[in-house]
Amino acid sequence: MNRVDVLGVGFDPVDLDGAVGSIVALARDPGPHLVVTANVEMVMQARLAPDLREILHRAALVVADGVGVVWGARQLGRSLPGRVPGIDLAGRLCDEALRRGWRVCLVGGAPGVADAAAANLRLRHPGIDVRRALPGYFGPEDDPAVVRAVRDAAPTLLLAGLGSPRQERWLHRHLASLGAPVAIGVGGTLDVWAGRARRAPRIMRTLGLEWCYRLIRQPGRLGRQMAIPRFMAAVWLDRWRPRPR
Ligand code: UDP
């Protein structure tokens, strides 16, 4: 499937169902496959960071995490079938994990968050095989121990909520050693599953205003969210850029 270019980042043209289907197919072989849910912040970061561009380029699947990317594609005369919010994708993959007997491993969040997220997953999906839950605040010196703990758990699906783009860099660097056929960065999903953070109300999500809710809850995100107007400006510049005939 041809990727849809949005300011230099290629997105797979899939909606939520399509993304789940692709990942089910990816999980059939040992991989390892990296799946990235990329929003406008990541697109803007990738413009300045060649290593991140390369990670996105080599990822098995890159989905549009948010209305901004879908809007950008449309402005550029391209089309993406819809947004694929990381937290929704992760939730749907847990349904598949239960149905297909996948082993799941969670890494991320403050101490206790991954454990609480795992406990709630087991309540919500009785019978799900969550093998390990590991905290996400560790330095490079701890990488070998964390990688070994994941590999020993032999997960089919690794969900890493280490903040983006740290989680994508970390997963890419250790992908071959982690032993998981599919690894995905899930941002703040584990905080929500653990009950430590809330998602925006449904109406705001439907209107594509999740970013606004997060800004109200965490005003410290303002700097990061300046990526949104910069993204819009870059899309319009790209749209009106004279092209060779
Ligand atoms: N996080 C982590 N280790 C770090 C930095 C962040 O485990 O070194 C966790 C943080 O506790 C939160 C998650 O990463 O659970 C998402 O962070 P952020 O809000 O920055 O990510 P986003 O959802 O925007 O990708």
PDB file of C-alpha atoms and ligand atoms in Angstrom:
ATOM      1  CA  MET A   1       0.000   0.000   0.000  1.00  0.00           C
ATOM      2  CA  ASN A   2       1.380   3.392  -0.975  1.00  0.00           C
ATOM      3  CA  ARG A   3       1.941   5.774   1.876  1.00  0.00           C
ATOM      4  CA  VAL A   4       0.397   9.225   1.900  1.00  0.00           C
ATOM      5  CA  ASP A   5       3.032  11.931   2.313  1.00  0.00           C
ATOM      6  CA  VAL A   6       2.329  14.683   4.833  1.00  0.00           C
ATOM      7  CA  LEU A   7       5.285  17.095   5.079  1.00  0.00           C
ATOM      8  CA  GLY A   8       7.818  14.333   4.545  1.00  0.00           C
ATOM      9  CA  VAL A   9       6.218  11.665   6.741  1.00  0.00           C
ATOM     10  CA  GLY A  10       4.501   8.753   4.984  1.00  0.00           C
ATOM     11  CA  PHE A  11       1.202   7.607   6.507  1.00  0.00           C
ATOM     12  CA  ASP A  12      -0.493   4.302   5.786  1.00  0.00           C
ATOM     13  CA  PRO A  13      -4.006   4.987   4.487  1.00  0.00           C
ATOM     14  CA  VAL A  14      -5.894   2.961   7.083  1.00  0.00           C
ATOM     15  CA  ASP A  15      -8.690   3.695   9.531  1.00  0.00           C
ATOM     16  CA  LEU A  16      -8.926   2.077  12.959  1.00  0.00           C
ATOM     17  CA  ASP A  17     -10.314  -1.222  11.624  1.00  0.00           C
ATOM     18  CA  GLY A  18      -7.694  -1.270   8.869  1.00  0.00           C
ATOM     19  CA  ALA A  19      -4.898  -0.621  11.366  1.00  0.00           C
ATOM     20  CA  VAL A  20      -6.085  -3.464  13.611  1.00  0.00           C
ATOM     21  CA  GLY A  21      -6.277  -5.805  10.593  1.00  0.00           C
ATOM     22  CA  SER A  22      -2.763  -4.847   9.482  1.00  0.00           C
ATOM     23  CA  ILE A  23      -1.348  -5.426  12.951  1.00  0.00           C
ATOM     24  CA  VAL A  24      -3.067  -8.817  13.262  1.00  0.00           C
ATOM     25  CA  ALA A  25      -1.353  -9.737   9.977  1.00  0.00           C
ATOM     26  CA  LEU A  26       2.013  -8.388  11.197  1.00  0.00           C
ATOM     27  CA  ALA A  27       1.744 -10.416  14.418  1.00  0.00           C
ATOM     28  CA  ARG A  28       1.645 -13.655  12.391  1.00  0.00           C
ATOM     29  CA  ASP A  29       5.403 -13.593  11.838  1.00  0.00           C
ATOM     30  CA  PRO A  30       8.224 -12.930  14.318  1.00  0.00           C
ATOM     31  CA  GLY A  31       8.958  -9.513  12.810  1.00  0.00           C
ATOM     32  CA  PRO A  32       9.931  -7.488  14.711  1.00  0.00           C
ATOM     33  CA  HIS A  33       7.567  -4.787  13.506  1.00  0.00           C
ATOM     34  CA  LEU A  34       7.385  -1.242  14.818  1.00  0.00           C
ATOM     35  CA  VAL A  35       4.007   0.498  14.603  1.00  0.00           C
ATOM     36  CA  VAL A  36       3.946   4.290  15.041  1.00  0.00           C
ATOM     37  CA  THR A  37       0.934   6.436  15.787  1.00  0.00           C
ATOM     38  CA  ALA A  38       2.157   9.843  14.641  1.00  0.00           C
ATOM     39  CA  ASN A  39       0.465  13.177  15.307  1.00  0.00           C
ATOM     40  CA  VAL A  40       1.322  16.667  14.042  1.00  0.00           C
ATOM     41  CA  GLU A  41       3.875  17.142  16.821  1.00  0.00           C
ATOM     42  CA  MET A  42       5.777  14.142  15.551  1.00  0.00           C
ATOM     43  CA  VAL A  43       5.571  15.316  11.943  1.00  0.00           C
ATOM     44  CA  MET A  44       7.110  18.632  12.980  1.00  0.00           C
ATOM     45  CA  GLN A  45       9.787  16.891  15.083  1.00  0.00           C
ATOM     46  CA  ALA A  46      10.641  14.598  12.176  1.00  0.00           C
ATOM     47  CA  ARG A  47      11.260  17.605   9.922  1.00  0.00           C
ATOM     48  CA  LEU A  48      14.147  18.579  12.193  1.00  0.00           C
ATOM     49  CA  ALA A  49      15.366  15.108  13.168  1.00  0.00           C
ATOM     50  CA  PRO A  50      16.650  12.865  10.366  1.00  0.00           C
ATOM     51  CA  ASP A  51      16.893   9.870  12.728  1.00  0.00           C
ATOM     52  CA  LEU A  52      13.186  10.150  13.536  1.00  0.00           C
ATOM     53  CA  ARG A  53      12.351  10.464   9.833  1.00  0.00           C
ATOM     54  CA  GLU A  54      14.288   7.280   9.208  1.00  0.00           C
ATOM     55  CA  ILE A  55      12.493   5.464  12.051  1.00  0.00           C
ATOM     56  CA  LEU A  56       9.129   6.499  10.593  1.00  0.00           C
ATOM     57  CA  HIS A  57      10.243   5.495   7.119  1.00  0.00           C
ATOM     58  CA  ARG A  58      11.291   2.044   8.289  1.00  0.00           C
ATOM     59  CA  ALA A  59       8.292   1.414  10.572  1.00  0.00           C
ATOM     60  CA  ALA A  60       5.985  -1.394   9.453  1.00  0.00           C
ATOM     61  CA  LEU A  61       2.914   0.796   9.906  1.00  0.00           C
ATOM     62  CA  VAL A  62       2.490   4.545  10.487  1.00  0.00           C
ATOM     63  CA  VAL A  63      -1.012   5.745  11.336  1.00  0.00           C
ATOM     64  CA  ALA A  64      -2.467   9.242  11.653  1.00  0.00           C
ATOM     65  CA  ASP A  65      -2.956   9.885  15.358  1.00  0.00           C
ATOM     66  CA  GLY A  66      -5.279  12.881  15.306  1.00  0.00           C
ATOM     67  CA  VAL A  67      -7.399  15.058  13.078  1.00  0.00           C
ATOM     68  CA  GLY A  68      -4.489  17.377  12.343  1.00  0.00           C
ATOM     69  CA  VAL A  69      -2.682  14.865  10.144  1.00  0.00           C
ATOM     70  CA  VAL A  70      -5.903  13.936   8.307  1.00  0.00           C
ATOM     71  CA  TRP A  71      -6.644  17.640   7.769  1.00  0.00           C
ATOM     72  CA  GLY A  72      -3.083  18.236   6.525  1.00  0.00           C
ATOM     73  CA  ALA A  73      -3.326  15.400   4.023  1.00  0.00           C
ATOM     74  CA  ARG A  74      -6.604  16.795   2.697  1.00  0.00           C
ATOM     75  CA  GLN A  75      -5.150  20.298   2.361  1.00  0.00           C
ATOM     76  CA  LEU A  76      -2.336  18.812   0.307  1.00  0.00           C
ATOM     77  CA  GLY A  77      -4.819  17.120  -2.019  1.00  0.00           C
ATOM     78  CA  ARG A  78      -4.266  13.660  -0.556  1.00  0.00           C
ATOM     79  CA  SER A  79      -6.554  11.498   1.423  1.00  0.00           C
ATOM     80  CA  LEU A  80      -6.386   9.469   4.619  1.00  0.00           C
ATOM     81  CA  PRO A  81      -9.475   7.460   5.601  1.00  0.00           C
ATOM     82  CA  GLY A  82      -9.549   8.774   9.166  1.00  0.00           C
ATOM     83  CA  ARG A  83      -7.644   9.215  12.363  1.00  0.00           C
ATOM     84  CA  VAL A  84      -6.383   6.310  14.422  1.00  0.00           C
ATOM     85  CA  PRO A  85      -5.975   7.530  18.017  1.00  0.00           C
ATOM     86  CA  GLY A  86      -3.228   5.550  19.739  1.00  0.00           C
ATOM     87  CA  ILE A  87      -5.349   4.852  22.804  1.00  0.00           C
ATOM     88  CA  ASP A  88      -8.213   3.470  20.686  1.00  0.00           C
ATOM     89  CA  LEU A  89      -5.798   1.338  18.701  1.00  0.00           C
ATOM     90  CA  ALA A  90      -4.207  -0.009  21.894  1.00  0.00           C
ATOM     91  CA  GLY A  91      -7.672  -0.835  23.293  1.00  0.00           C
ATOM     92  CA  ARG A  92      -8.715  -2.684  20.154  1.00  0.00           C
ATOM     93  CA  LEU A  93      -5.434  -4.607  20.164  1.00  0.00           C
ATOM     94  CA  CYS A  94      -6.158  -5.773  23.701  1.00  0.00           C
ATOM     95  CA  ASP A  95      -9.473  -7.206  22.386  1.00  0.00           C
ATOM     96  CA  GLU A  96      -7.437  -9.058  19.753  1.00  0.00           C
ATOM     97  CA  ALA A  97      -4.894 -10.166  22.376  1.00  0.00           C
ATOM     98  CA  LEU A  98      -7.669 -11.781  24.387  1.00  0.00           C
ATOM     99  CA  ARG A  99      -9.269 -13.365  21.340  1.00  0.00           C
ATOM    100  CA  ARG A 100      -6.014 -14.658  19.866  1.00  0.00           C
ATOM    101  CA  GLY A 101      -4.137 -15.544  23.039  1.00  0.00           C
ATOM    102  CA  TRP A 102      -1.399 -12.958  22.501  1.00  0.00           C
ATOM    103  CA  ARG A 103       0.965 -12.272  25.360  1.00  0.00           C
ATOM    104  CA  VAL A 104       1.056  -8.561  26.227  1.00  0.00           C
ATOM    105  CA  CYS A 105       3.795  -6.549  27.890  1.00  0.00           C
ATOM    106  CA  LEU A 106       3.396  -2.955  29.133  1.00  0.00           C
ATOM    107  CA  VAL A 107       6.313  -0.579  29.700  1.00  0.00           C
ATOM    108  CA  GLY A 108       5.893   3.020  30.764  1.00  0.00           C
ATOM    109  CA  GLY A 109       4.691   5.589  33.222  1.00  0.00           C
ATOM    110  CA  ALA A 110       5.639   6.473  36.776  1.00  0.00           C
ATOM    111  CA  PRO A 111       6.209   3.611  39.217  1.00  0.00           C
ATOM    112  CA  GLY A 112       2.969   1.683  39.682  1.00  0.00           C
ATOM    113  CA  VAL A 113       1.235   3.015  36.566  1.00  0.00           C
ATOM    114  CA  ALA A 114       1.951   0.018  34.324  1.00  0.00           C
ATOM    115  CA  ASP A 115       0.940  -2.366  37.153  1.00  0.00           C
ATOM    116  CA  ALA A 116      -2.348  -0.509  37.707  1.00  0.00           C
ATOM    117  CA  ALA A 117      -2.967  -0.406  33.948  1.00  0.00           C
ATOM    118  CA  ALA A 118      -2.343  -4.178  33.772  1.00  0.00           C
ATOM    119  CA  ALA A 119      -4.722  -4.817  36.684  1.00  0.00           C
ATOM    120  CA  ASN A 120      -7.465  -2.769  35.015  1.00  0.00           C
ATOM    121  CA  LEU A 121      -6.859  -4.504  31.681  1.00  0.00           C
ATOM    122  CA  ARG A 122      -7.351  -7.861  33.411  1.00  0.00           C
ATOM    123  CA  LEU A 123     -10.621  -6.613  34.894  1.00  0.00           C
ATOM    124  CA  ARG A 124     -11.848  -5.282  31.576  1.00  0.00           C
ATOM    125  CA  HIS A 125     -10.634  -8.221  29.482  1.00  0.00           C
ATOM    126  CA  PRO A 126     -10.877 -11.234  31.836  1.00  0.00           C
ATOM    127  CA  GLY A 127      -8.408 -13.860  30.681  1.00  0.00           C
ATOM    128  CA  ILE A 128      -6.028 -11.478  28.890  1.00  0.00           C
ATOM    129  CA  ASP A 129      -2.422 -12.603  29.242  1.00  0.00           C
ATOM    130  CA  VAL A 130      -0.539  -9.523  30.451  1.00  0.00           C
ATOM    131  CA  ARG A 131       2.871 -11.024  31.159  1.00  0.00           C
ATOM    132  CA  ARG A 132       4.869  -8.046  32.451  1.00  0.00           C
ATOM    133  CA  ALA A 133       4.277  -4.454  33.456  1.00  0.00           C
ATOM    134  CA  LEU A 134       7.388  -2.315  33.854  1.00  0.00           C
ATOM    135  CA  PRO A 135       7.785   1.351  34.844  1.00  0.00           C
ATOM    136  CA  GLY A 136       8.964   3.835  32.238  1.00  0.00           C
ATOM    137  CA  TYR A 137      11.412   6.118  34.017  1.00  0.00           C
ATOM    138  CA  PHE A 138      14.827   4.600  33.458  1.00  0.00           C
ATOM    139  CA  GLY A 139      18.102   5.751  31.997  1.00  0.00           C
ATOM    140  CA  PRO A 140      20.274   4.208  29.291  1.00  0.00           C
ATOM    141  CA  GLU A 141      22.187   2.285  31.965  1.00  0.00           C
ATOM    142  CA  ASP A 142      18.977   0.358  32.719  1.00  0.00           C
ATOM    143  CA  ASP A 143      18.232  -0.481  29.078  1.00  0.00           C
ATOM    144  CA  PRO A 144      19.816  -3.955  29.138  1.00  0.00           C
ATOM    145  CA  ALA A 145      17.786  -4.984  32.215  1.00  0.00           C
ATOM    146  CA  VAL A 146      14.523  -3.611  30.809  1.00  0.00           C
ATOM    147  CA  VAL A 147      15.132  -5.239  27.416  1.00  0.00           C
ATOM    148  CA  ARG A 148      15.932  -8.553  29.112  1.00  0.00           C
ATOM    149  CA  ALA A 149      12.779  -8.361  31.258  1.00  0.00           C
ATOM    150  CA  VAL A 150      10.663  -7.783  28.134  1.00  0.00           C
ATOM    151  CA  ARG A 151      12.378 -10.542  26.171  1.00  0.00           C
ATOM    152  CA  ASP A 152      11.948 -13.020  29.051  1.00  0.00           C
ATOM    153  CA  ALA A 153       8.214 -12.255  29.005  1.00  0.00           C
ATOM    154  CA  ALA A 154       8.144 -13.207  25.289  1.00  0.00           C
ATOM    155  CA  PRO A 155       5.289 -10.832  24.433  1.00  0.00           C
ATOM    156  CA  THR A 156       3.416 -10.943  21.153  1.00  0.00           C
ATOM    157  CA  LEU A 157       2.476  -7.307  21.657  1.00  0.00           C
ATOM    158  CA  LEU A 158       4.623  -4.713  23.412  1.00  0.00           C
ATOM    159  CA  LEU A 159       2.920  -1.441  24.353  1.00  0.00           C
ATOM    160  CA  ALA A 160       5.442   1.230  25.385  1.00  0.00           C
ATOM    161  CA  GLY A 161       4.253   4.503  26.890  1.00  0.00           C
ATOM    162  CA  LEU A 162       7.511   6.385  27.347  1.00  0.00           C
ATOM    163  CA  GLY A 163       6.391   9.696  25.821  1.00  0.00           C
ATOM    164  CA  SER A 164       6.828  10.490  22.196  1.00  0.00           C
ATOM    165  CA  PRO A 165       9.220  10.452  20.378  1.00  0.00           C
ATOM    166  CA  ARG A 166      11.350   8.844  23.084  1.00  0.00           C
ATOM    167  CA  GLN A 167       9.286   5.641  22.894  1.00  0.00           C
ATOM    168  CA  GLU A 168       9.741   5.377  19.099  1.00  0.00           C
ATOM    169  CA  ARG A 169      13.506   5.913  19.379  1.00  0.00           C
ATOM    170  CA  TRP A 170      13.777   3.428  22.240  1.00  0.00           C
ATOM    171  CA  LEU A 171      11.677   0.766  20.503  1.00  0.00           C
ATOM    172  CA  HIS A 172      13.541   1.214  17.224  1.00  0.00           C
ATOM    173  CA  ARG A 173      16.936   0.934  18.945  1.00  0.00           C
ATOM    174  CA  HIS A 174      16.050  -2.237  20.853  1.00  0.00           C
ATOM    175  CA  LEU A 175      13.525  -3.788  18.464  1.00  0.00           C
ATOM    176  CA  ALA A 176      15.679  -6.758  17.480  1.00  0.00           C
ATOM    177  CA  SER A 177      16.450  -7.647  21.124  1.00  0.00           C
ATOM    178  CA  LEU A 178      12.976  -7.195  22.604  1.00  0.00           C
ATOM    179  CA  GLY A 179      11.621 -10.342  20.998  1.00  0.00           C
ATOM    180  CA  ALA A 180       8.115  -8.972  20.377  1.00  0.00           C
ATOM    181  CA  PRO A 181       6.660  -9.430  16.878  1.00  0.00           C
ATOM    182  CA  VAL A 182       4.807  -6.115  17.271  1.00  0.00           C
ATOM    183  CA  ALA A 183       5.851  -3.076  19.315  1.00  0.00           C
ATOM    184  CA  ILE A 184       3.891   0.162  19.533  1.00  0.00           C
ATOM    185  CA  GLY A 185       4.459   3.479  21.295  1.00  0.00           C
ATOM    186  CA  VAL A 186       1.252   4.386  23.125  1.00  0.00           C
ATOM    187  CA  GLY A 187       2.090   7.733  24.804  1.00  0.00           C
ATOM    188  CA  GLY A 188      -0.089   8.472  27.818  1.00  0.00           C
ATOM    189  CA  THR A 189      -2.417   5.479  27.302  1.00  0.00           C
ATOM    190  CA  LEU A 190      -1.140   3.610  30.374  1.00  0.00           C
ATOM    191  CA  ASP A 191      -1.959   6.642  32.586  1.00  0.00           C
ATOM    192  CA  VAL A 192      -5.556   6.523  31.336  1.00  0.00           C
ATOM    193  CA  TRP A 193      -5.833   2.753  31.762  1.00  0.00           C
ATOM    194  CA  ALA A 194      -4.360   3.104  35.264  1.00  0.00           C
ATOM    195  CA  GLY A 195      -6.997   5.707  36.142  1.00  0.00           C
ATOM    196  CA  ARG A 196      -4.350   8.414  36.662  1.00  0.00           C
ATOM    197  CA  ALA A 197      -5.436  10.566  33.707  1.00  0.00           C
ATOM    198  CA  ARG A 198      -8.693  11.069  31.856  1.00  0.00           C
ATOM    199  CA  ARG A 199      -9.464  11.268  28.196  1.00  0.00           C
ATOM    200  CA  ALA A 200     -11.275  14.274  26.823  1.00  0.00           C
ATOM    201  CA  PRO A 201     -15.083  14.025  26.897  1.00  0.00           C
ATOM    202  CA  ARG A 202     -16.495  12.226  23.872  1.00  0.00           C
ATOM    203  CA  ILE A 203     -17.922  15.403  22.366  1.00  0.00           C
ATOM    204  CA  MET A 204     -14.468  17.046  22.342  1.00  0.00           C
ATOM    205  CA  ARG A 205     -12.945  13.908  20.812  1.00  0.00           C
ATOM    206  CA  THR A 206     -15.597  13.846  18.117  1.00  0.00           C
ATOM    207  CA  LEU A 207     -14.910  17.492  17.319  1.00  0.00           C
ATOM    208  CA  GLY A 208     -11.182  16.823  17.137  1.00  0.00           C
ATOM    209  CA  LEU A 209     -10.505  18.959  20.225  1.00  0.00           C
ATOM    210  CA  GLU A 210      -8.635  16.410  22.343  1.00  0.00           C
ATOM    211  CA  TRP A 211      -5.523  18.598  22.099  1.00  0.00           C
ATOM    212  CA  CYS A 212      -7.507  21.482  23.636  1.00  0.00           C
ATOM    213  CA  TYR A 213      -8.606  19.317  26.587  1.00  0.00           C
ATOM    214  CA  ARG A 214      -5.047  18.158  27.209  1.00  0.00           C
ATOM    215  CA  LEU A 215      -3.851  21.764  27.093  1.00  0.00           C
ATOM    216  CA  ILE A 216      -6.396  22.802  29.741  1.00  0.00           C
ATOM    217  CA  ARG A 217      -5.417  19.840  31.975  1.00  0.00           C
ATOM    218  CA  GLN A 218      -1.676  20.256  31.388  1.00  0.00           C
ATOM    219  CA  PRO A 219      -0.885  23.905  30.514  1.00  0.00           C
ATOM    220  CA  GLY A 220       2.792  22.899  30.432  1.00  0.00           C
ATOM    221  CA  ARG A 221       2.089  21.293  27.048  1.00  0.00           C
ATOM    222  CA  LEU A 222       1.690  24.722  25.433  1.00  0.00           C
ATOM    223  CA  GLY A 223       5.255  24.710  24.091  1.00  0.00           C
ATOM    224  CA  ARG A 224       4.745  21.288  22.497  1.00  0.00           C
ATOM    225  CA  GLN A 225       1.365  22.247  21.123  1.00  0.00           C
ATOM    226  CA  MET A 226       2.804  25.243  19.309  1.00  0.00           C
ATOM    227  CA  ALA A 227       3.582  22.514  16.796  1.00  0.00           C
ATOM    228  CA  ILE A 228      -0.068  22.716  15.703  1.00  0.00           C
ATOM    229  CA  PRO A 229      -0.003  26.274  14.264  1.00  0.00           C
ATOM    230  CA  ARG A 230       3.492  25.633  12.880  1.00  0.00           C
ATOM    231  CA  PHE A 231       2.168  22.496  11.185  1.00  0.00           C
ATOM    232  CA  MET A 232      -0.753  24.418   9.669  1.00  0.00           C
ATOM    233  CA  ALA A 233       1.580  27.114   8.352  1.00  0.00           C
ATOM    234  CA  ALA A 234       3.925  24.502   6.893  1.00  0.00           C
ATOM    235  CA  VAL A 235       1.019  22.699   5.182  1.00  0.00           C
ATOM    236  CA  TRP A 236      -0.175  25.926   3.563  1.00  0.00           C
ATOM    237  CA  LEU A 237       3.340  26.836   2.473  1.00  0.00           C
ATOM    238  CA  ASP A 238       3.775  23.386   0.962  1.00  0.00           C
ATOM    239  CA  ARG A 239       0.407  23.632  -0.744  1.00  0.00           C
ATOM    240  CA  TRP A 240       1.238  26.894  -2.473  1.00  0.00           C
ATOM    241  CA  ARG A 241       4.859  26.016  -3.206  1.00  0.00           C
ATOM    242  CA  PRO A 242       5.532  26.323  -6.940  1.00  0.00           C
ATOM    243  CA  ARG A 243       6.187  22.856  -8.343  1.00  0.00           C
ATOM    244  CA  PRO A 244       8.248  21.958 -11.364  1.00  0.00           C
ATOM    245  CA  ARG A 245       5.999  21.067 -14.309  1.00  0.00           C
TER     246      ARG A 245
HETATM  247  N1  UDP B   1       6.985   8.646  30.402  1.00  0.00           N
HETATM  248  C1  UDP B   1       7.803   7.594  30.785  1.00  0.00           C
HETATM  249  N2  UDP B   1       9.141   7.796  30.823  1.00  0.00           N
HETATM  250  C2  UDP B   1       9.713   8.989  30.469  1.00  0.00           C
HETATM  251  C3  UDP B   1       8.874  10.041  30.066  1.00  0.00           C
HETATM  252  C4  UDP B   1       7.503   9.834  30.020  1.00  0.00           C
HETATM  253  O1  UDP B   1       7.322   6.507  31.107  1.00  0.00           O
HETATM  254  O2  UDP B   1      10.932   9.089  30.530  1.00  0.00           O
HETATM  255  C5  UDP B   1       5.550   8.422  30.358  1.00  0.00           C
HETATM  256  C6  UDP B   1       4.707   9.385  31.153  1.00  0.00           C
HETATM  257  O3  UDP B   1       4.683   8.994  32.514  1.00  0.00           O
HETATM  258  C7  UDP B   1       3.369   9.223  30.490  1.00  0.00           C
HETATM  259  C8  UDP B   1       3.727   8.862  29.063  1.00  0.00           C
HETATM  260  O4  UDP B   1       5.108   8.635  29.038  1.00  0.00           O
HETATM  261  O5  UDP B   1       2.724   8.095  31.039  1.00  0.00           O
HETATM  262  C9  UDP B   1       3.310   9.863  28.015  1.00  0.00           C
HETATM  263  O6  UDP B   1       3.956  11.042  28.166  1.00  0.00           O
HETATM  264  P1  UDP B   1       3.581  12.292  27.262  1.00  0.00           P
HETATM  265  O7  UDP B   1       2.350  12.954  27.787  1.00  0.00           O
HETATM  266  O8  UDP B   1       4.812  13.091  27.138  1.00  0.00           O
HETATM  267  O9  UDP B   1       3.318  11.569  25.871  1.00  0.00           O
HETATM  268  P2  UDP B   1       2.317  11.683  24.682  1.00  0.00           P
HETATM  269  O10 UDP B   1       1.024  11.039  25.135  1.00  0.00           O
HETATM  270  O11 UDP B   1       2.159  13.120  24.319  1.00  0.00           O
HETATM  271  O12 UDP B   1       3.037  10.879  23.668  1.00  0.00           O
END
